[in-house]
C-alpha positions as a Python dict, from the first residue, in 0.01 Angstrom:
ca = {
    (1, 'M'): (0, 0, 0),
    (2, 'F'): (-194, 50, 324),
    (3, 'N'): (-568, 87, 273),
    (4, 'K'): (-674, 267, 590),
    (5, 'V'): (-467, 519, 786),
    (6, 'L'): (-543, 736, 1091),
    (7, 'I'): (-355, 1060, 1161),
    (8, 'A'): (-353, 1192, 1520),
    (9, 'E'): (-242, 1555, 1495),
    (10, 'D'): (-387, 1870, 1652),
    (11, 'L'): (-243, 2127, 1410),
    (12, 'D'): (-443, 2172, 1092),
    (13, 'T'): (-149, 2287, 878),
    (14, 'I'): (48, 1972, 957),
    (15, 'S'): (-246, 1733, 925),
    (16, 'I'): (-336, 1880, 584),
    (17, 'A'): (24, 1834, 464),
    (18, 'V'): (29, 1475, 589),
    (19, 'I'): (-308, 1396, 429),
    (20, 'Q'): (-187, 1534, 95),
    (21, 'A'): (130, 1327, 124),
    (22, 'L'): (-71, 1010, 190),
    (23, 'E'): (-302, 1078, -103),
    (24, 'T'): (-4, 1062, -339),
    (25, 'L'): (61, 708, -212),
    (26, 'S'): (-285, 595, -330),
    (27, 'I'): (-407, 517, 22),
    (28, 'V'): (-782, 455, -2),
    (29, 'E'): (-902, 581, 338),
    (30, 'I'): (-734, 860, 534),
    (31, 'H'): (-890, 975, 859),
    (32, 'H'): (-782, 1246, 1103),
    (33, 'A'): (-831, 1318, 1474),
    (34, 'K'): (-728, 1629, 1670),
    (35, 'Y'): (-763, 1465, 2011),
    (36, 'C'): (-610, 1142, 2139),
    (37, 'D'): (-944, 1025, 2279),
    (38, 'D'): (-1109, 1074, 1941),
    (39, 'A'): (-829, 882, 1769),
    (40, 'Y'): (-867, 595, 2015),
    (41, 'L'): (-1244, 582, 1963),
    (42, 'K'): (-1194, 569, 1586),
    (43, 'I'): (-955, 276, 1631),
    (44, 'K'): (-1204, 93, 1855),
    (45, 'K'): (-1499, 156, 1624),
    (46, 'A'): (-1304, 35, 1321),
    (47, 'L'): (-1226, -287, 1508),
    (48, 'L'): (-1590, -336, 1604),
    (49, 'D'): (-1693, -278, 1242),
    (50, 'N'): (-1432, -534, 1132),
    (51, 'V'): (-1255, -276, 914),
    (52, 'P'): (-946, -196, 1124),
    (53, 'Y'): (-686, 67, 1051),
    (54, 'D'): (-358, -53, 900),
    (55, 'L'): (-145, 238, 1018),
    (56, 'L'): (-149, 505, 1291),
    (57, 'I'): (58, 822, 1248),
    (58, 'S'): (70, 1023, 1568),
    (59, 'D'): (234, 1332, 1711),
    (60, 'L'): (353, 1318, 2072),
    (61, 'S'): (237, 1656, 2202),
    (62, 'F'): (-123, 1775, 2198),
    (63, 'K'): (-219, 2118, 2328),
    (64, 'T'): (-473, 2120, 2610),
    (65, 'D'): (-793, 2320, 2579),
    (66, 'H'): (-1147, 2314, 2722),
    (67, 'S'): (-1200, 1952, 2616),
    (68, 'K'): (-1157, 1688, 2885),
    (69, 'N'): (-961, 1386, 2765),
    (70, 'K'): (-840, 1064, 2924),
    (71, 'L'): (-551, 1037, 2680),
    (72, 'N'): (-339, 1351, 2655),
    (73, 'S'): (-23, 1252, 2469),
    (74, 'G'): (93, 1043, 2177),
    (75, 'E'): (255, 795, 2415),
    (76, 'E'): (-72, 743, 2602),
    (77, 'L'): (-261, 705, 2276),
    (78, 'I'): (-19, 451, 2129),
    (79, 'E'): (-9, 252, 2452),
    (80, 'A'): (-391, 228, 2457),
    (81, 'V'): (-412, 149, 2085),
    (82, 'K'): (-151, -128, 2113),
    (83, 'I'): (-364, -296, 2379),
    (84, 'A'): (-673, -276, 2158),
    (85, 'Q'): (-496, -363, 1831),
    (86, 'P'): (-145, -502, 1891),
    (87, 'D'): (-65, -557, 1523),
    (88, 'I'): (-133, -202, 1403),
    (89, 'K'): (167, -30, 1243),
    (90, 'T'): (267, 296, 1413),
    (91, 'I'): (471, 598, 1309),
    (92, 'V'): (552, 883, 1546),
    (93, 'F'): (579, 1217, 1362),
    (94, 'S'): (716, 1473, 1607),
    (95, 'I'): (977, 1742, 1677),
    (96, 'E'): (1098, 1553, 1986),
    (97, 'D'): (1473, 1485, 1974),
    (98, 'K'): (1554, 1343, 2319),
    (99, 'S'): (1728, 1005, 2303),
    (100, 'F'): (1560, 864, 2612),
    (101, 'R'): (1214, 938, 2486),
    (102, 'I'): (1272, 807, 2135),
    (103, 'Q'): (1428, 482, 2255),
    (104, 'S'): (1140, 436, 2499),
    (105, 'L'): (893, 463, 2210),
    (106, 'F'): (1063, 174, 2030),
    (107, 'N'): (1147, -38, 2335),
    (108, 'N'): (832, 7, 2543),
    (109, 'L'): (559, 92, 2293),
    (110, 'G'): (682, -104, 1993),
    (111, 'I'): (649, 174, 1736),
    (112, 'N'): (769, 94, 1384),
    (113, 'A'): (919, 429, 1291),
    (114, 'Y'): (1006, 775, 1416),
    (115, 'V'): (1005, 1065, 1168),
    (116, 'S'): (1133, 1401, 1286),
    (117, 'K'): (930, 1704, 1176),
    (118, 'G'): (1142, 1943, 973),
    (119, 'R'): (1211, 2096, 633),
    (120, 'N'): (1211, 1767, 440),
    (121, 'S'): (995, 1561, 671),
    (122, 'I'): (701, 1506, 436),
    (123, 'P'): (903, 1323, 167),
    (124, 'E'): (1074, 1130, 447),
    (125, 'L'): (736, 1036, 593),
    (126, 'Q'): (619, 911, 252),
    (127, 'H'): (935, 702, 214),
    (128, 'T'): (898, 567, 567),
    (129, 'I'): (539, 457, 504),
    (130, 'Q'): (652, 263, 199),
    (131, 'R'): (937, 101, 394),
    (132, 'I'): (701, -7, 673),
    (133, 'Y'): (459, -148, 417),
    (134, 'D'): (756, -345, 281),
    (135, 'N'): (802, -487, 634),
    (136, 'E'): (1102, -282, 745),
    (137, 'D'): (1110, -199, 1114),
    (138, 'K'): (1267, 40, 1366),
    (139, 'I'): (1308, 324, 1117),
    (140, 'V'): (1427, 658, 1255),
    (141, 'S'): (1510, 990, 1086),
    (142, 'A'): (1872, 1004, 970),
    (143, 'E'): (1961, 1301, 1191),
    (144, 'L'): (1838, 1107, 1495),
    (145, 'S'): (1977, 765, 1403),
    (146, 'H'): (2243, 800, 1675),
    (147, 'T'): (1969, 761, 1936),
    (148, 'M'): (1931, 394, 1841),
    (149, 'R'): (2305, 330, 1849),
    (150, 'D'): (2381, 499, 2181),
    (151, 'K'): (2455, 206, 2412),
    (152, 'S'): (2522, 439, 2705),
    (153, 'I'): (2152, 517, 2731),
    (154, 'F'): (1994, 349, 3032),
    (155, 'E'): (1732, 90, 2945),
    (156, 'I'): (1426, 271, 3075),
    (157, 'E'): (1136, 31, 3115),
    (158, 'A'): (765, 102, 3102),
    (159, 'Y'): (766, 35, 3478),
    (160, 'D'): (1010, 323, 3532),
    (161, 'I'): (804, 561, 3320),
    (162, 'S'): (489, 480, 3521),
    (163, 'L'): (682, 524, 3846),
    (164, 'L'): (829, 858, 3741),
    (165, 'K'): (490, 985, 3625),
    (166, 'L'): (330, 901, 3960),
    (167, 'L'): (618, 1064, 4146),
    (168, 'S'): (585, 1376, 3930),
    (169, 'K'): (218, 1400, 4033),
    (170, 'G'): (317, 1405, 4401),
    (171, 'H'): (222, 1051, 4498),
    (172, 'I'): (402, 901, 4797),
    (173, 'L'): (535, 543, 4818),
    (174, 'D'): (220, 395, 4973),
    (175, 'E'): (0, 556, 4708),
    (176, 'I'): (225, 434, 4425),
    (177, 'A'): (224, 82, 4570),
    (178, 'E'): (-155, 84, 4589),
    (179, 'R'): (-185, 217, 4235),
    (180, 'F'): (48, -52, 4102),
    (181, 'K'): (-151, -320, 4283),
    (182, 'Q'): (-472, -192, 4124),
    (183, 'L'): (-310, -205, 3779),
    (184, 'G'): (-147, -542, 3838),
    (185, 'T'): (197, -386, 3798),
    (186, 'T'): (485, -572, 3964),
    (187, 'P'): (687, -535, 4176),
    (188, 'N'): (443, -330, 4381),
    (189, 'S'): (573, -345, 4738),
    (190, 'T'): (688, -16, 4891),
    (191, 'S'): (1037, -156, 4949),
    (192, 'S'): (1074, -264, 4584),
    (193, 'I'): (948, 72, 4460),
    (194, 'E'): (1185, 258, 4691),
    (195, 'K'): (1478, 48, 4566),
    (196, 'R'): (1387, 129, 4205),
    (197, 'I'): (1364, 500, 4282),
    (198, 'N'): (1707, 487, 4448),
    (199, 'K'): (1848, 306, 4144),
    (200, 'L'): (1711, 577, 3916),
    (201, 'K'): (1855, 849, 4139),
    (202, 'V'): (2197, 687, 4129),
    (203, 'Y'): (2192, 652, 3751),
    (204, 'F'): (2068, 1004, 3683),
    (205, 'K'): (2288, 1148, 3960),
    (206, 'A'): (1983, 1300, 4129),
    (207, 'S'): (2022, 1422, 4486),
    (208, 'N'): (1656, 1365, 4579),
    (209, 'N'): (1316, 1281, 4432),
    (210, 'V'): (1247, 1640, 4326),
    (211, 'H'): (1577, 1653, 4143),
    (212, 'L'): (1501, 1315, 3981),
    (213, 'I'): (1166, 1438, 3849),
    (214, 'A'): (1327, 1758, 3717),
    (215, 'I'): (1583, 1551, 3524),
    (216, 'A'): (1313, 1315, 3396),
    (217, 'K'): (1112, 1614, 3267),
    (218, 'D'): (1420, 1762, 3097),
    (219, 'L'): (1476, 1428, 2923),
    (220, 'G'): (1113, 1407, 2814),
    (221, 'L'): (1042, 1094, 3017),
    (222, 'V'): (740, 1248, 3193),
}
């Protein structure tokens, strides 16, 4: 079984339930973080100390408060962690049920499993941890298994997510192009970005950029 596990969850009642569930699996070290930044720092410190985590279990949504954080969602946390420690196993434990968002987690962030929070989610989480330890991959809650079989879902890339997020923050084409150049994201010319936006609008049947962002938010993409 895994030796060292980190739980990123901001609700005490859920984190306590998850910790108790992990204890029954004889996991030696179980750590918890309420903020994504704190979780990331724990991952980094464990790497520096040469005692890395084996598994990260993270929610997607974290409530904002007075604390200032660079990472504000489970997606942002997992993306940063995967850069620091690409081989870490990851489970998303969330109430999210949107197909686009769940497929994006597997396709773009390389998560190992998605467990839906619900009445029987703790036993399912325990079973999922064992399955991942046994080298199974792409595990999703039974009630959401259709999300992985739905071939009609557009293949949203990490590029598209970044583009939609910048659009949702009010950035214009020139600003997005400059941001992509700074990050080394390609293609980053204004014409290429405009073509991609138009492609997204056609697919989502959006009449304009505002409509596109509204649809993206409804689907949980941004």
